[in-house]
């Protein structure tokens, strides 16, 4: 087995080097965890801040409960998530990405949520499923990730 791995490394050294690094961006568990935690905390903070502060509606026709304060809480939550996960974030991330990534994640998660709400409204459906009672279904749980993961990946790929 070891000789097969050595032969493969000789044929394609770049590929074997890439697989040996833990925090290599393509397929990196660390990036998935960082973005996932940022999205989860941004959703929680958006809900808490939006509920506590209230204020003007962000997109009343699409999602009447979303507020501008909730959107600010969303950004705050994404920064909080990155701060919590800083220990596993790849150390080679540039400072600009570290500062900009939470904003990308927050905006993308808001848009993902709004797009999913728009689709539900188009089909006159309140919840996207019944598998997770009280939470509106699986799609309602992952709607923020639908845009946040690919856009975070794109931002990280463009940065380095």
Tab-separated table of C-alpha atoms in Angstrom:
chain	number	residue	atom	x	y	z
A	1	UNK	CA	0.000	0.000	0.000
A	2	UNK	CA	2.800	2.397	0.885
A	3	UNK	CA	4.429	1.878	-2.504
A	4	UNK	CA	1.140	2.682	-4.262
A	5	UNK	CA	0.890	5.937	-2.313
A	6	UNK	CA	4.523	6.770	-3.151
A	7	UNK	CA	3.908	6.034	-6.829
A	8	UNK	CA	0.812	8.243	-6.833
A	9	UNK	CA	2.773	11.022	-5.132
A	10	UNK	CA	5.507	10.761	-7.767
A	11	UNK	CA	2.979	10.962	-10.601
A	12	UNK	CA	0.986	13.823	-9.111
A	13	UNK	CA	3.009	15.541	-6.357
A	14	UNK	CA	0.696	18.573	-6.157
A	15	UNK	CA	-2.324	16.426	-5.347
A	16	UNK	CA	-0.521	14.483	-2.603
A	17	UNK	CA	0.763	17.723	-1.082
A	18	UNK	CA	-2.723	19.198	-1.093
A	19	UNK	CA	-4.220	16.232	0.711
A	20	UNK	CA	-1.552	16.324	3.385
A	21	UNK	CA	-2.400	19.852	4.526
A	22	UNK	CA	-5.205	20.106	7.073
A	23	UNK	CA	-6.448	23.586	6.273
A	24	UNK	CA	-6.242	23.508	2.494
A	25	UNK	CA	-9.331	25.339	1.242
A	26	UNK	CA	-10.797	22.779	-1.158
A	27	UNK	CA	-12.782	20.377	1.011
A	28	UNK	CA	-11.432	21.824	4.228
A	29	UNK	CA	-13.329	20.771	7.324
A	30	UNK	CA	-12.028	23.858	9.128
A	31	UNK	CA	-13.612	26.224	6.597
A	32	UNK	CA	-16.913	24.342	6.746
A	33	UNK	CA	-16.927	24.520	10.532
A	34	UNK	CA	-16.011	28.206	10.648
A	35	UNK	CA	-18.658	29.197	8.102
A	36	UNK	CA	-21.248	26.881	9.665
A	37	UNK	CA	-20.754	28.325	13.139
A	38	UNK	CA	-20.758	31.887	11.774
A	39	UNK	CA	-24.063	31.230	9.992
A	40	UNK	CA	-25.627	29.561	13.031
A	41	UNK	CA	-24.633	32.370	15.392
A	42	UNK	CA	-25.632	35.039	12.899
A	43	UNK	CA	-29.113	33.496	12.685
A	44	UNK	CA	-29.430	33.334	16.475
A	45	UNK	CA	-28.185	36.904	16.968
A	46	UNK	CA	-30.449	38.175	14.179
A	47	UNK	CA	-33.451	36.607	15.882
A	48	UNK	CA	-32.517	37.881	19.362
A	49	UNK	CA	-31.604	41.431	18.324
A	50	UNK	CA	-34.540	41.695	15.933
A	51	UNK	CA	-36.962	40.511	18.616
A	52	UNK	CA	-35.526	42.689	21.384
A	53	UNK	CA	-34.953	45.877	19.395
A	54	UNK	CA	-37.580	45.615	16.666
A	55	UNK	CA	-37.671	48.608	14.383
A	56	UNK	CA	-38.228	49.019	10.661
A	57	UNK	CA	-38.847	45.920	8.574
A	58	UNK	CA	-36.102	44.733	6.254
A	59	UNK	CA	-38.289	43.148	3.548
A	60	UNK	CA	-41.918	43.346	4.682
A	61	UNK	CA	-43.438	41.773	1.566
A	62	UNK	CA	-41.121	38.781	1.581
A	63	UNK	CA	-40.492	38.183	5.272
A	64	UNK	CA	-42.472	40.544	7.514
A	65	UNK	CA	-40.691	39.584	10.743
A	66	UNK	CA	-37.181	40.499	9.591
A	67	UNK	CA	-35.975	43.863	10.845
A	68	UNK	CA	-33.035	46.123	10.109
A	69	UNK	CA	-31.906	45.617	13.721
A	70	UNK	CA	-32.038	41.871	13.123
A	71	UNK	CA	-29.788	42.312	10.086
A	72	UNK	CA	-27.286	44.199	12.254
A	73	UNK	CA	-27.510	41.376	14.788
A	74	UNK	CA	-26.831	38.975	11.947
A	75	UNK	CA	-23.533	40.707	11.144
A	76	UNK	CA	-22.631	40.832	14.838
A	77	UNK	CA	-23.318	37.103	15.151
A	78	UNK	CA	-21.100	36.298	12.172
A	79	UNK	CA	-18.208	38.218	13.761
A	80	UNK	CA	-18.885	36.465	17.061
A	81	UNK	CA	-18.817	33.107	15.281
A	82	UNK	CA	-15.494	33.899	13.644
A	83	UNK	CA	-14.053	35.053	16.978
A	84	UNK	CA	-15.126	31.790	18.619
A	85	UNK	CA	-13.766	29.683	15.756
A	86	UNK	CA	-10.537	31.674	15.287
A	87	UNK	CA	-8.526	28.814	16.752
A	88	UNK	CA	-9.336	26.505	13.851
A	89	UNK	CA	-9.461	29.103	11.070
A	90	UNK	CA	-6.592	28.621	8.645
A	91	UNK	CA	-3.706	30.865	9.788
A	92	UNK	CA	-2.906	31.902	6.218
A	93	UNK	CA	-6.161	33.865	5.865
A	94	UNK	CA	-5.305	37.506	5.112
A	95	UNK	CA	-6.500	40.124	7.594
A	96	UNK	CA	-8.802	41.614	4.945
A	97	UNK	CA	-10.569	38.265	4.544
A	98	UNK	CA	-10.846	37.837	8.289
A	99	UNK	CA	-12.532	41.243	8.503
A	100	UNK	CA	-14.694	40.885	5.377
A	101	UNK	CA	-15.741	37.226	5.607
A	102	UNK	CA	-18.302	37.709	8.412
A	103	UNK	CA	-20.001	40.457	6.393
A	104	UNK	CA	-20.113	38.181	3.324
A	105	UNK	CA	-21.525	35.368	5.465
A	106	UNK	CA	-24.106	37.617	7.139
A	107	UNK	CA	-25.350	39.218	3.921
A	108	UNK	CA	-25.448	35.853	2.150
A	109	UNK	CA	-27.347	34.247	5.018
A	110	UNK	CA	-29.916	37.058	4.990
A	111	UNK	CA	-30.335	36.709	1.220
A	112	UNK	CA	-30.585	32.917	1.491
A	113	UNK	CA	-33.305	33.270	4.086
A	114	UNK	CA	-35.159	35.890	2.028
A	115	UNK	CA	-34.910	33.829	-1.163
A	116	UNK	CA	-36.311	30.785	0.616
A	117	UNK	CA	-39.140	32.926	2.009
A	118	UNK	CA	-39.812	34.234	-1.499
A	119	UNK	CA	-40.058	30.688	-2.861
A	120	UNK	CA	-42.414	29.694	-0.036
A	121	UNK	CA	-44.601	32.735	-0.738
A	122	UNK	CA	-44.676	31.905	-4.451
A	123	UNK	CA	-46.031	28.448	-3.595
A	124	UNK	CA	-48.269	29.732	-0.762
A	125	UNK	CA	-46.505	27.526	1.790
A	126	UNK	CA	-45.879	28.649	5.365
A	127	UNK	CA	-43.288	26.041	6.339
A	128	UNK	CA	-40.883	24.212	4.057
A	129	UNK	CA	-41.601	20.896	5.773
A	130	UNK	CA	-42.760	19.139	8.914
A	131	UNK	CA	-39.733	16.984	9.692
A	132	UNK	CA	-38.480	19.467	12.297
A	133	UNK	CA	-41.616	20.521	14.223
A	134	UNK	CA	-41.686	24.164	15.294
A	135	UNK	CA	-38.798	25.115	13.041
A	136	UNK	CA	-40.490	25.171	9.645
A	137	UNK	CA	-38.714	22.165	8.176
A	138	UNK	CA	-35.221	21.266	7.074
A	139	UNK	CA	-35.068	23.893	4.322
A	140	UNK	CA	-35.910	26.585	6.871
A	141	UNK	CA	-32.959	25.392	8.963
A	142	UNK	CA	-30.441	25.486	6.126
A	143	UNK	CA	-31.717	28.412	4.046
A	144	UNK	CA	-29.003	30.705	5.388
A	145	UNK	CA	-26.317	28.203	4.406
A	146	UNK	CA	-27.566	27.929	0.826
A	147	UNK	CA	-25.832	31.131	-0.232
A	148	UNK	CA	-23.388	31.628	2.639
A	149	UNK	CA	-21.333	28.484	2.014
A	150	UNK	CA	-20.734	29.016	-1.717
A	151	UNK	CA	-20.120	32.758	-1.355
A	152	UNK	CA	-17.707	32.245	1.546
A	153	UNK	CA	-15.898	29.624	-0.522
A	154	UNK	CA	-15.719	32.011	-3.478
A	155	UNK	CA	-14.441	34.858	-1.287
A	156	UNK	CA	-11.746	32.617	0.189
A	157	UNK	CA	-10.704	31.273	-3.216
A	158	UNK	CA	-10.445	34.788	-4.647
A	159	UNK	CA	-8.407	35.936	-1.656
A	160	UNK	CA	-5.746	33.400	-1.945
